[in-house]
Amino acid sequence: MFRGIDEVDWASLRHAYGSAKDVPGLLRGLASADPAERQTALDAMYGAVHHQGAVYDSTLACVPFLLALVVREEVPDREGVVELLVSIGDTGRPRDDLAAGARAALRARAEVFVPLAGDADAGVRRAVPGALVRFLDRPARVLALLRQRITVERDDRVLLALTESLGLFVRRHRPDGVVHAAEAVRLLTELSGPPYGPGLRLAALGQLAACAPELLPADLVPTAVHLLRDRSRQRARAGHPYDGPGPDTLARRLRRLRPSDEEGSRLLRTLHCALDGRVADRIALLRGQLTSPDPLDRCNGVWMSAGLLREWRTGHAEPVTLIGTQLGSEEGRLHDAAVSVLVELFALAAPAADHLHALVTYRPELRVRHGERGAPTLGGPLKALARAGDARATPVLAELLAGPVVPNDLGLVIPHLGRAALPLAPALRRRLARVPLDAPDPHERAVPLLSALAALGDAESVPAVSRLLRGLPDGPRRRETVTEAAVRALGAFGSAAREAIPDLRGLLETDCAVAAADALWSVTGDADAVLSVLLRELAGSASGRRRRAAAVLGRLGPAARPALPGLRGMARSGDPWERVTAACAMWRATDEPEQCLPVLRSAWAEHPGTRRTVAGCVAVLGPAGTPLHDLLRAELASPRRHRTDRGGYGIHQDLELLRVCREALAGTGHR
């Protein structure tokens, strides 16, 4: 099976971490009698030889040996090797010669997979159909193999894989093989009805939704919910693991955040993805999932609600309310999933606020999370309640601020509470005044507090902020982070921070020059005091500093005219952020949109992440921003979010974009 392996010059080949001289050991490890060694070798193959889906010259050199492994019945865990080969051959990276070479090598040897479709190992039989569809370039033969295996197969998991492969077959061959695709669709339609089991029928419906939606039943959602519950009853009779009692360790929480019913998760996720923009149907499907008697179905429904809410702007109230009802569940996995999703929803979590408040009130142990290592952080329920902007979080945060243990990230949720957090200002101010200047982690303690006080506009904290500027010793970059946060806070206080003017001027020749100039302009309104510094930074080589300088120059308005040559050059940059920032600054400096409009329009369409910046520029310009109002109106009318980042920041930034668009169109932007 490893004939010729020592004749390959592995040391001259590369993988993600350099020389591939360790690859022969990994290949041999895949055939080890020790299960731990096999798993370690497979993990290493994905981690180095096929790192994040990449194909290296060493990956291509591995293909013959991996194929030799999968045909040896005595080798355990061949399913994982087949899946690795499918991943290597299915990489979607365009213009990648090595990836194309891997696909060609697998197609040339695709006959290897044909007998494996009937292998004695059900795991191998489950992995092989995807390889047949992808690599065997004879559609009629592939379809015949799939049909034959469906007829004789008795393992439900293998039948699911065969059904999914039929859908893939249709998507790959419909353009150039209408007859074969039509036969595959017919098979899927047959599998979606009785006498097949509920799991298999759900799988077939998901594939039909993706490749032949016109053949779906009119009562698709009720049918899918009925099948889901039938499947859950079958699984319950067979027994399934729940997370029983035990210490609430990080490992247990991470384990609970993974779906324990991964098959059910995949079935419903496939259906959700295929339904895509049919939001009303997807919400009805989520209603069925989130009201299921089975907690695992509800857990999967929570995670799929997050996927819907990250992408679509409408219909969030009902699923969020239902997610809130899961907070009282005794199933730790379900409770943790609900908290995790609500934390990332920010203002969209409002329909679940009553449930969050009840949890924070009656289970005070959840207010602070004590990690196994590191500083304490806000507990998820309290963080979600505060991020939702619910004023009921304020007294709970006040209790924490008055107690002996204050999470370092507490200050980060204050901006979301707006004026409801004003009563917290004195306590935040006192905490900031007590941050040790020689602490090893001043940024972890001070930056969230500075952000909170800046958001509250608490001018009475100027002495505490100035203390940080004057007292922090020179040192690592994290101290620069504190300095920049302190400077931004002084800028937020405006003219009330006049006593800090000497400190700000003293920073104009440092790495914090742009932030100091920005704050000095906010405090004094004196463009002459900062213009030379900003011009110098605009001409610098660091892209981030140039961009920040351009943004501050935009705030100066007509006083920034001396910067126009540099801004025009930046507006032709290859960096979309530089182009947008420069164009906005030019427009505000000249009130002449003609040369800025093409830059802003193209960035809006091609780089959605820049839309918040463009909309903010339009809002500040007031009536002068009218030429771009059509973009803002179209954005407000769009049902899709402009970005879908995980972790909630895509949702938060999208909500901010919509808010700024509304302000700009209403003429309420501020200069």
XYZ file of C-alpha atoms in Angstrom:
671
model
C 0.000 0.000 0.000
C 2.970 2.288 0.493
C 5.039 0.996 -2.405
C 7.205 3.797 -3.737
C 6.604 6.117 -0.799
C 10.312 6.346 0.009
C 11.142 7.199 -3.588
C 9.266 10.510 -3.320
C 11.477 13.453 -2.388
C 9.133 14.584 0.378
C 11.672 17.019 1.837
C 11.504 19.078 -1.353
C 7.703 19.215 -1.244
C 5.716 21.659 0.875
C 2.624 21.797 3.040
C 1.125 24.551 5.177
C 3.987 24.495 7.661
C 6.978 24.054 5.399
C 8.810 20.911 4.361
C 6.639 17.828 3.801
C 9.269 15.412 5.115
C 6.840 14.365 7.883
C 4.114 13.302 5.440
C 5.231 9.631 5.011
C 4.810 9.218 8.759
C 1.314 10.682 8.568
C 0.332 8.374 5.719
C 1.573 5.353 7.631
C -0.247 6.633 10.704
C -3.526 6.448 8.784
C -3.026 2.668 8.578
C -1.970 2.223 12.210
C -3.635 -0.362 14.439
C -3.831 2.321 17.161
C -7.067 4.382 16.871
C -5.472 7.413 18.546
C -2.576 7.370 16.085
C -4.985 7.111 13.145
C -7.012 10.081 14.379
C -3.885 12.130 15.039
C -2.604 11.381 11.539
C -5.926 12.336 9.939
C -6.069 15.577 11.922
C -2.537 16.372 10.799
C -3.426 15.723 7.164
C -6.209 18.285 7.387
C -4.064 20.637 9.454
C -0.972 20.662 7.220
C -1.328 18.762 3.938
C -4.873 20.022 3.237
C -4.820 23.108 5.464
C -8.098 25.070 5.195
C -8.911 23.342 1.922
C -5.635 24.203 0.212
C -3.869 21.803 -2.146
C -0.058 21.757 -2.065
C 2.415 19.748 -4.107
C 2.624 17.348 -1.150
C -1.183 16.981 -1.220
C -1.032 15.946 -4.857
C 1.774 13.488 -4.067
C -0.395 11.900 -1.335
C -3.320 11.034 -3.607
C -1.994 7.668 -4.924
C -1.173 6.483 -1.401
C -4.552 7.593 -0.028
C -6.277 5.700 -2.839
C -4.197 2.638 -2.015
C -5.330 2.886 1.608
C -9.061 3.000 0.898
C -9.100 -0.298 -1.026
C -7.444 -2.285 1.767
C -10.228 -3.827 3.837
C -7.880 -4.466 6.754
C -7.314 -0.714 7.237
C -9.698 0.683 9.871
C -11.436 4.081 9.564
C -11.207 4.210 5.768
C -14.301 6.400 5.787
C -12.160 9.327 6.962
C -9.646 8.758 4.181
C -12.401 8.740 1.537
C -13.775 11.983 2.965
C -10.282 13.485 2.834
C -9.964 12.518 -0.838
C -13.373 14.038 -1.603
C -12.326 17.266 0.079
C -9.019 17.373 -1.790
C -10.724 16.803 -5.136
C -13.620 19.160 -4.482
C -11.707 22.297 -3.553
C -13.377 25.241 -5.218
C -10.353 27.481 -5.540
C -10.188 28.867 -9.099
C -7.012 29.109 -11.133
C -5.206 26.682 -8.845
C -3.084 24.323 -10.919
C -2.377 21.986 -8.006
C -6.087 21.697 -7.156
C -6.839 21.003 -10.818
C -4.118 18.351 -10.792
C -5.668 16.696 -7.739
C -9.095 16.620 -9.395
C -7.586 15.161 -12.560
C -5.734 12.469 -10.593
C -8.895 11.434 -8.777
C -10.940 11.357 -11.977
C -8.307 9.220 -13.624
C -8.526 6.695 -10.751
C -12.261 7.045 -10.018
C -12.892 3.348 -10.762
C -11.328 2.689 -7.351
C -14.516 3.949 -5.709
C -16.964 1.730 -7.641
C -16.505 -1.515 -5.650
C -16.330 0.513 -2.425
C -19.987 1.475 -2.907
C -20.806 -2.040 -1.668
C -18.026 -2.293 0.930
C -18.666 -4.248 4.108
C -17.920 -1.123 6.165
C -21.030 1.072 6.344
C -18.846 4.120 6.983
C -17.063 3.592 3.680
C -20.391 3.056 1.896
C -21.580 6.339 3.400
C -18.558 8.318 2.159
C -18.236 6.826 -1.333
C -21.373 8.164 -3.124
C -20.043 11.725 -2.958
C -16.790 10.556 -4.529
C -18.612 8.729 -7.329
C -20.653 11.801 -8.266
C -17.642 14.097 -8.179
C -15.000 11.999 -9.881
C -16.563 9.320 -12.095
C -17.113 11.043 -15.458
C -19.829 8.673 -16.681
C -23.203 10.084 -15.539
C -25.260 7.087 -16.680
C -23.057 4.685 -14.748
C -23.031 6.888 -11.638
C -26.807 7.117 -11.656
C -27.147 3.373 -12.105
C -24.825 2.757 -9.160
C -26.756 5.139 -6.920
C -30.086 3.612 -7.933
C -28.819 0.091 -7.334
C -27.384 0.957 -3.919
C -30.656 2.620 -2.843
C -32.465 -0.604 -3.737
C -30.275 -2.900 -1.621
C -28.990 -0.630 1.175
C -30.400 -1.160 4.674
C -28.310 1.272 6.720
C -30.273 4.518 7.216
C -27.160 6.697 7.341
C -25.887 5.288 4.059
C -29.310 5.857 2.492
C -29.125 9.493 3.586
C -25.715 9.837 1.929
C -27.068 8.278 -1.269
C -29.987 10.715 -1.244
C -27.697 13.694 -0.771
C -25.537 12.432 -3.619
C -28.570 12.280 -5.913
C -29.132 15.985 -5.269
C -25.492 16.710 -5.986
C -25.760 14.656 -9.169
C -28.690 16.784 -10.381
C -26.873 20.037 -9.656
C -23.738 18.846 -11.479
C -25.364 17.296 -14.534
C -28.567 19.224 -15.187
C -26.911 21.651 -17.684
C -25.380 18.909 -19.839
C -27.344 15.760 -18.968
C -31.033 16.541 -18.870
C -32.168 12.925 -19.155
C -29.949 11.683 -16.331
C -30.817 14.657 -14.127
C -34.531 14.075 -14.677
C -34.170 10.451 -13.609
C -32.311 11.504 -10.459
C -35.092 13.992 -9.659
C -37.648 11.219 -10.140
C -35.759 9.074 -7.641
C -35.667 11.951 -5.146
C -39.400 12.482 -5.544
C -39.971 8.796 -4.874
C -37.741 8.898 -1.769
C -39.620 11.906 -0.379
C -42.806 9.906 0.190
C -43.991 6.709 1.880
C -42.962 4.010 2.573
C -39.574 5.515 3.312
C -38.670 6.598 6.843
C -38.960 10.184 8.102
C -35.235 10.930 8.025
C -34.833 9.749 4.443
C -37.943 11.654 3.360
C -36.610 14.827 4.983
C -33.309 14.360 3.161
C -35.099 13.940 -0.170
C -37.242 17.039 0.434
C -34.109 19.058 1.177
C -32.484 17.935 -2.055
C -35.651 18.604 -4.073
C -35.865 22.085 -2.574
C -32.364 22.753 -3.863
C -32.627 21.240 -7.352
C -36.333 20.908 -8.250
C -38.379 23.238 -6.016
C -41.312 23.067 -8.419
C -41.870 19.448 -7.318
C -42.122 20.212 -3.603
C -45.496 19.525 -1.966
C -47.736 22.530 -1.355
C -47.751 21.699 2.355
C -43.956 21.463 2.537
C -43.474 23.014 5.980
C -46.198 21.041 7.817
C -44.910 17.896 6.128
C -41.314 18.616 7.138
C -42.310 19.362 10.747
C -44.370 16.169 10.907
C -41.441 14.133 9.551
C -39.034 15.800 11.978
C -41.188 14.830 14.941
C -41.643 11.278 13.678
C -37.893 11.004 13.313
C -37.366 12.379 16.826
C -39.751 9.813 18.316
C -37.834 7.058 16.560
C -34.535 8.422 17.851
C -35.925 8.718 21.375
C -36.996 5.072 21.322
C -33.494 4.126 20.207
C -31.964 6.290 22.940
C -29.793 9.385 22.554
C -27.299 11.140 24.831
C -28.187 14.212 26.802
C -25.815 16.300 28.850
C -26.443 15.095 32.366
C -25.586 16.786 35.648
C -22.030 17.741 36.367
C -19.704 20.727 36.856
C -20.184 23.601 34.399
C -16.690 23.451 32.923
C -15.526 25.130 29.727
C -15.114 21.728 28.091
C -18.720 20.805 28.886
C -19.984 24.134 27.544
C -18.043 23.721 24.301
C -19.324 20.175 23.930
C -22.903 21.347 24.487
C -22.561 24.017 21.801
C -22.023 21.323 19.166
C -25.161 19.646 17.853
C -25.478 16.200 19.436
C -27.910 15.250 16.667
C -25.611 16.154 13.800
C -27.609 14.169 11.302
C -30.825 16.029 12.160
C -28.943 19.297 12.065
C -27.678 18.537 8.553
C -31.114 17.505 7.307
C -32.830 20.685 8.451
C -29.912 22.923 7.524
C -30.028 21.554 3.975
C -33.722 22.399 3.767
C -33.206 25.894 5.200
C -30.367 26.624 2.773
C -32.447 25.435 -0.183
C -35.427 27.573 0.859
C -33.072 30.576 1.044
C -35.213 33.686 0.528
C -38.522 31.994 1.313
C -38.296 33.623 4.731
C -41.918 33.065 5.727
C -41.571 29.323 5.079
C -38.295 29.212 6.979
C -39.813 31.003 9.972
C -42.721 28.535 9.954
C -40.189 25.697 9.835
C -38.275 27.239 12.742
C -41.531 27.521 14.671
C -41.961 23.774 14.247
C -38.372 23.122 15.344
C -38.448 25.478 18.338
C -41.753 24.080 19.647
C -40.781 20.436 19.214
C -41.177 18.172 22.260
C -37.621 17.005 21.584
C -34.925 19.296 23.080
C -32.409 18.282 20.417
C -34.759 19.489 17.690
C -35.188 22.746 19.588
C -31.418 23.067 19.985
C -30.906 22.653 16.242
C -33.703 25.174 15.700
C -31.897 27.724 17.862
C -28.719 27.466 15.782
C -30.635 27.622 12.495
C -32.498 30.694 13.690
C -29.110 32.362 14.054
C -28.309 31.543 10.435
C -31.577 33.077 9.260
C -31.170 36.212 11.369
C -27.601 36.788 10.224
C -28.711 36.971 6.603
C -32.272 38.321 6.565
C -33.688 41.515 8.033
C -37.320 40.502 8.388
C -39.378 38.232 10.594
C -37.070 37.997 13.587
C -39.607 38.575 16.383
C -41.204 35.111 16.510
C -38.048 32.973 16.406
C -36.302 35.248 18.915
C -39.250 34.987 21.298
C -39.171 31.203 20.962
C -35.415 31.160 21.562
C -36.088 33.105 24.762
C -38.416 30.358 25.964
C -35.522 27.883 25.779
C -33.652 29.736 28.530
C -35.655 27.890 31.156
C -34.684 24.497 29.788
C -32.990 22.044 32.110
C -31.002 20.719 29.152
C -27.629 22.433 29.434
C -26.904 22.135 25.716
C -30.165 23.865 24.782
C -29.790 26.581 27.406
C -26.237 27.378 26.297
C -27.230 27.469 22.623
C -30.060 29.928 23.357
C -27.781 32.206 25.386
C -25.024 32.074 22.764
C -27.395 33.070 19.947
C -29.122 35.836 21.932
C -25.747 37.381 22.781
C -24.960 37.857 19.104
C -28.329 39.409 18.218
C -27.786 42.778 19.952
C -30.976 44.852 19.546
C -32.742 41.972 17.790
C -32.779 40.094 21.119
C -35.428 42.491 22.492
C -38.353 40.010 22.078
C -36.494 37.660 24.461
C -35.654 40.382 26.979
C -38.241 39.277 29.553
C -36.779 35.775 29.603
C -33.239 37.161 29.831
C -34.207 39.487 32.671
C -35.859 36.643 34.574
C -32.729 34.535 34.191
C -30.464 37.372 35.342
C -32.744 38.103 38.286
C -33.366 34.606 39.602
C -30.042 33.027 38.763
C -27.449 35.569 39.907
C -24.683 32.993 39.493
C -25.038 33.502 35.721
C -24.242 37.222 35.870
C -20.478 36.639 35.826
C -18.654 33.851 34.089
C -15.486 32.627 35.745
C -13.282 31.006 33.153
C -10.870 28.250 34.007
C -8.116 30.738 33.170
C -8.079 34.509 32.867
C -10.217 37.332 34.198
C -13.964 37.006 34.832
C -16.298 38.145 32.068
C -19.954 39.086 31.871
C -22.283 36.116 31.817
C -24.103 35.552 28.546
C -27.651 36.355 29.779
C -26.625 39.711 31.243
C -24.499 40.562 28.215
C -27.411 39.743 25.872
C -29.827 41.828 27.961
C -27.506 44.840 27.936
C -26.636 44.500 24.237
C -30.369 44.478 23.529
C -30.476 47.969 25.065
C -32.825 46.882 27.873
C -32.716 49.368 30.776
C -33.310 46.535 33.248
C -29.656 45.598 32.815
C -28.540 48.862 34.425
C -29.279 48.060 38.101
C -27.711 44.610 37.695
C -24.557 46.151 36.243
C -24.589 48.661 39.118
C -24.576 45.756 41.574
C -21.577 44.241 39.842
C -19.736 47.566 39.825
C -20.301 47.841 43.571
C -19.125 44.299 44.248
C -15.695 42.745 44.694
C -15.551 41.078 41.246
C -16.094 43.320 38.226
C -15.778 41.720 34.770
C -13.280 43.573 32.639
C -15.656 43.574 29.678
C -18.530 45.206 31.577
C -17.808 48.585 30.025
C -18.200 47.216 26.506
C -21.966 46.763 26.858
C -22.603 50.287 28.200
C -22.840 51.974 24.761
C -25.763 49.705 23.849
C -27.775 50.974 26.831
C -27.595 54.612 25.779
C -28.918 57.114 28.316
C -30.280 54.285 30.453
C -26.687 53.688 31.568
C -26.079 57.261 32.798
C -26.554 56.264 36.476
C -23.504 54.022 36.098
C -21.146 56.879 35.228
C -19.935 57.660 38.789
C -19.096 54.008 39.487
C -17.348 53.623 36.119
C -15.405 56.782 36.818
C -14.279 55.477 40.205
C -13.220 52.147 38.702
C -11.160 53.966 36.077
C -9.476 56.096 38.719
C -8.388 52.922 40.529
C -6.783 51.180 37.522
C -3.126 50.636 38.560
C -0.829 52.510 36.229
C 1.783 49.769 36.483
C -0.647 46.880 35.968
C 0.533 44.205 33.510
C -2.809 44.360 31.685
C -3.934 48.013 31.714
C -5.699 47.640 28.357
C -7.966 44.849 29.624
C -9.083 46.941 32.588
C -9.057 50.466 31.226
C -10.175 50.290 27.589
C -13.735 49.014 28.260
C -14.176 51.653 30.979
C -12.906 54.398 28.671
C -15.253 53.238 25.917
C -18.181 53.304 28.332
C -17.416 56.782 29.685
C -16.909 58.109 26.155
C -20.275 56.697 25.099
C -21.919 58.344 28.104
C -20.140 61.667 27.440
C -19.141 61.806 31.106
C -17.041 64.957 31.219
C -16.522 64.567 34.970
C -14.165 61.696 34.197
C -11.638 63.997 32.482
C -9.255 63.945 35.499
C -9.308 60.128 35.628
C -8.693 59.917 31.878
C -5.876 62.474 32.011
C -4.289 60.490 34.838
C -3.901 57.553 32.477
C -2.371 59.711 29.758
C 0.169 61.209 32.131
C 0.937 58.202 34.289
C 1.192 55.186 32.008
C 4.859 54.265 31.583
C 6.289 53.783 28.117
C 6.088 50.187 27.096
C 4.399 47.626 24.923
C 1.791 48.343 22.323
C -1.075 47.473 24.638
C -0.286 50.686 26.544
C -0.652 52.543 23.242
C -4.099 50.966 23.036
C -4.988 52.517 26.393
C -3.602 55.881 25.280
C -5.671 55.873 22.091
C -8.803 54.897 24.017
C -8.160 57.698 26.520
C -7.644 60.194 23.713
C -10.877 59.107 22.013
C -12.723 59.578 25.301
C -11.391 63.128 25.662
C -12.500 63.849 22.126
C -15.989 62.559 22.978
C -16.152 65.051 25.882
C -15.539 67.958 23.503
C -14.883 71.389 24.959
C -15.464 70.055 28.484
C -12.011 68.412 28.214
C -10.104 71.692 27.739
C -7.885 70.982 30.723
C -6.425 68.060 28.747
C -5.298 70.231 25.802
C -1.613 70.180 26.855
C -1.699 66.387 27.124
C -3.224 66.088 23.658
C -0.681 68.450 22.134
C 2.081 66.384 23.705
C 0.892 63.348 21.733
C 1.006 64.995 18.300
C 4.507 63.671 17.654
C 3.809 60.110 18.775
C 2.242 57.018 17.221
C -1.078 58.299 18.600
C -0.820 61.510 16.579
C -3.959 61.010 14.482
C -6.142 60.163 17.480
C -4.684 63.133 19.386
C -5.337 65.495 16.457
C -8.892 64.217 16.186
C -9.517 64.799 19.888
C -7.808 68.209 19.828
C -10.078 69.302 16.981
C -13.123 68.126 18.954
C -11.996 70.001 22.065
C -10.763 73.245 20.480
C -12.261 73.466 16.983
C -8.883 74.889 15.900
C -7.993 73.419 12.506
C -4.626 75.190 12.394
C -3.534 73.279 15.501
C -3.919 69.883 13.811
C -3.719 70.392 10.043
C 0.052 70.030 9.728
C 0.018 66.828 11.765
C -2.747 65.322 9.624
C -0.984 66.289 6.405
C 2.147 64.581 7.659
C 0.254 61.408 8.552
C -1.604 61.456 5.229
C 1.734 61.337 3.436
C 3.001 58.465 5.594
C 3.440 54.873 4.527
C 1.168 53.063 6.999
C -2.204 52.511 5.349
C -4.171 52.454 8.588
C -2.753 55.770 9.746
C -3.319 57.368 6.338
C -6.920 56.268 6.402
C -7.499 57.561 9.929
C -5.875 60.883 9.011
C -8.146 61.205 5.978
C -11.196 60.557 8.148
C -10.193 63.329 10.561
C -9.469 65.696 7.658
C -13.014 65.066 6.495
C -14.263 66.335 9.841
C -12.380 69.608 9.270
C -14.507 70.367 6.214
C -13.268 73.273 4.036
C -10.299 73.777 6.373
C -8.866 70.544 4.933
C -8.451 71.943 1.399
C -4.621 71.885 1.642
C -4.929 68.089 1.872
C -6.803 67.723 -1.436
C -3.786 66.601 -3.523
C -3.030 63.802 -1.058
C -6.677 62.851 -0.789
C -7.038 62.678 -4.576
C -4.101 60.298 -4.728
C -5.591 58.143 -1.994
C -8.945 58.057 -3.802
C -7.143 56.139 -6.582
C -5.715 53.593 -4.128
C -6.190 49.866 -4.540
C -7.550 49.677 -0.986
C -11.350 50.241 -1.021
C -11.296 51.621 2.511
C -8.678 54.194 1.567
C -10.652 55.175 -1.520
C -13.906 55.613 0.384
C -12.373 57.524 3.277
C -10.515 59.855 0.927
C -13.577 60.454 -1.260
C -15.710 61.285 1.767
C -13.076 63.721 3.028
C -12.782 65.385 -0.397
C -16.551 65.815 -0.645
C -16.774 67.398 2.805
C -13.825 69.654 2.067
C -15.099 70.919 -1.296
C -18.872 70.317 -1.445
C -18.171 69.157 -5.014
C -19.445 65.584 -5.362
C -18.628 65.035 -9.023
C -15.215 63.470 -8.499
C -16.312 61.544 -5.380
C -19.567 59.949 -6.521
C -18.048 57.282 -8.827
C -15.659 56.179 -6.062
C -18.400 55.902 -3.453
C -20.884 54.182 -5.760
C -18.424 51.547 -6.897
C -17.253 50.841 -3.342
C -20.861 50.561 -2.151
C -21.576 47.897 -4.762
C -18.270 46.030 -4.678
C -17.281 46.261 -1.004
C -20.373 46.123 1.236
C -18.254 46.579 4.338
C -17.686 50.215 3.350
C -21.403 51.094 3.289
C -21.540 52.277 6.895
C -18.749 54.769 6.155
C -20.432 56.007 2.968
C -23.820 56.344 4.669
C -22.205 58.246 7.541
C -20.669 60.655 5.057
C -24.050 61.200 3.388
C -25.679 61.776 6.779
C -23.129 64.427 7.736
C -23.445 66.233 4.405
C -27.187 66.753 4.822
C -28.867 68.032 1.643
C -25.504 67.956 -0.146
C -25.580 64.159 0.124
C -28.738 63.875 -1.983
C -26.915 62.364 -5.016
C -26.411 59.156 -3.017
C -29.855 58.942 -1.427
C -30.909 56.338 -3.977
C -28.327 53.921 -2.534
C -29.646 54.485 0.969
C -33.267 53.944 -0.060
C -32.358 50.737 -1.878
C -30.488 49.519 1.204
C -33.467 50.166 3.461
C -35.700 48.276 1.029
C -33.384 45.269 0.766
C -34.467 42.205 2.770
C -30.873 40.910 3.007
C -28.248 42.138 5.433
C -25.251 43.776 3.814
C -22.857 41.412 5.646
C -23.310 38.116 7.475
C -20.371 37.901 9.882
C -20.633 35.367 12.662
C -20.426 36.412 16.291
C -23.158 39.008 15.906
C -21.011 41.805 14.575
C -22.527 41.476 11.122
C -25.982 41.935 12.659
C -24.831 44.849 14.794
C -23.116 46.608 11.908
C -26.114 46.022 9.672
C -28.445 47.566 12.263
C -26.078 50.527 12.520
C -26.058 50.912 8.732
C -29.859 50.969 8.622
C -29.971 53.509 11.443
C -27.527 55.824 9.668
C -29.401 55.468 6.364
C -32.640 56.514 8.071
C -30.948 59.475 9.753
C -29.404 60.611 6.491
C -32.699 60.453 4.608
C -34.480 62.229 7.453
C -31.862 64.966 7.458
C -30.869 64.297 11.067
C -27.167 63.644 10.481
C -24.738 65.700 12.546
C -21.743 67.579 11.288
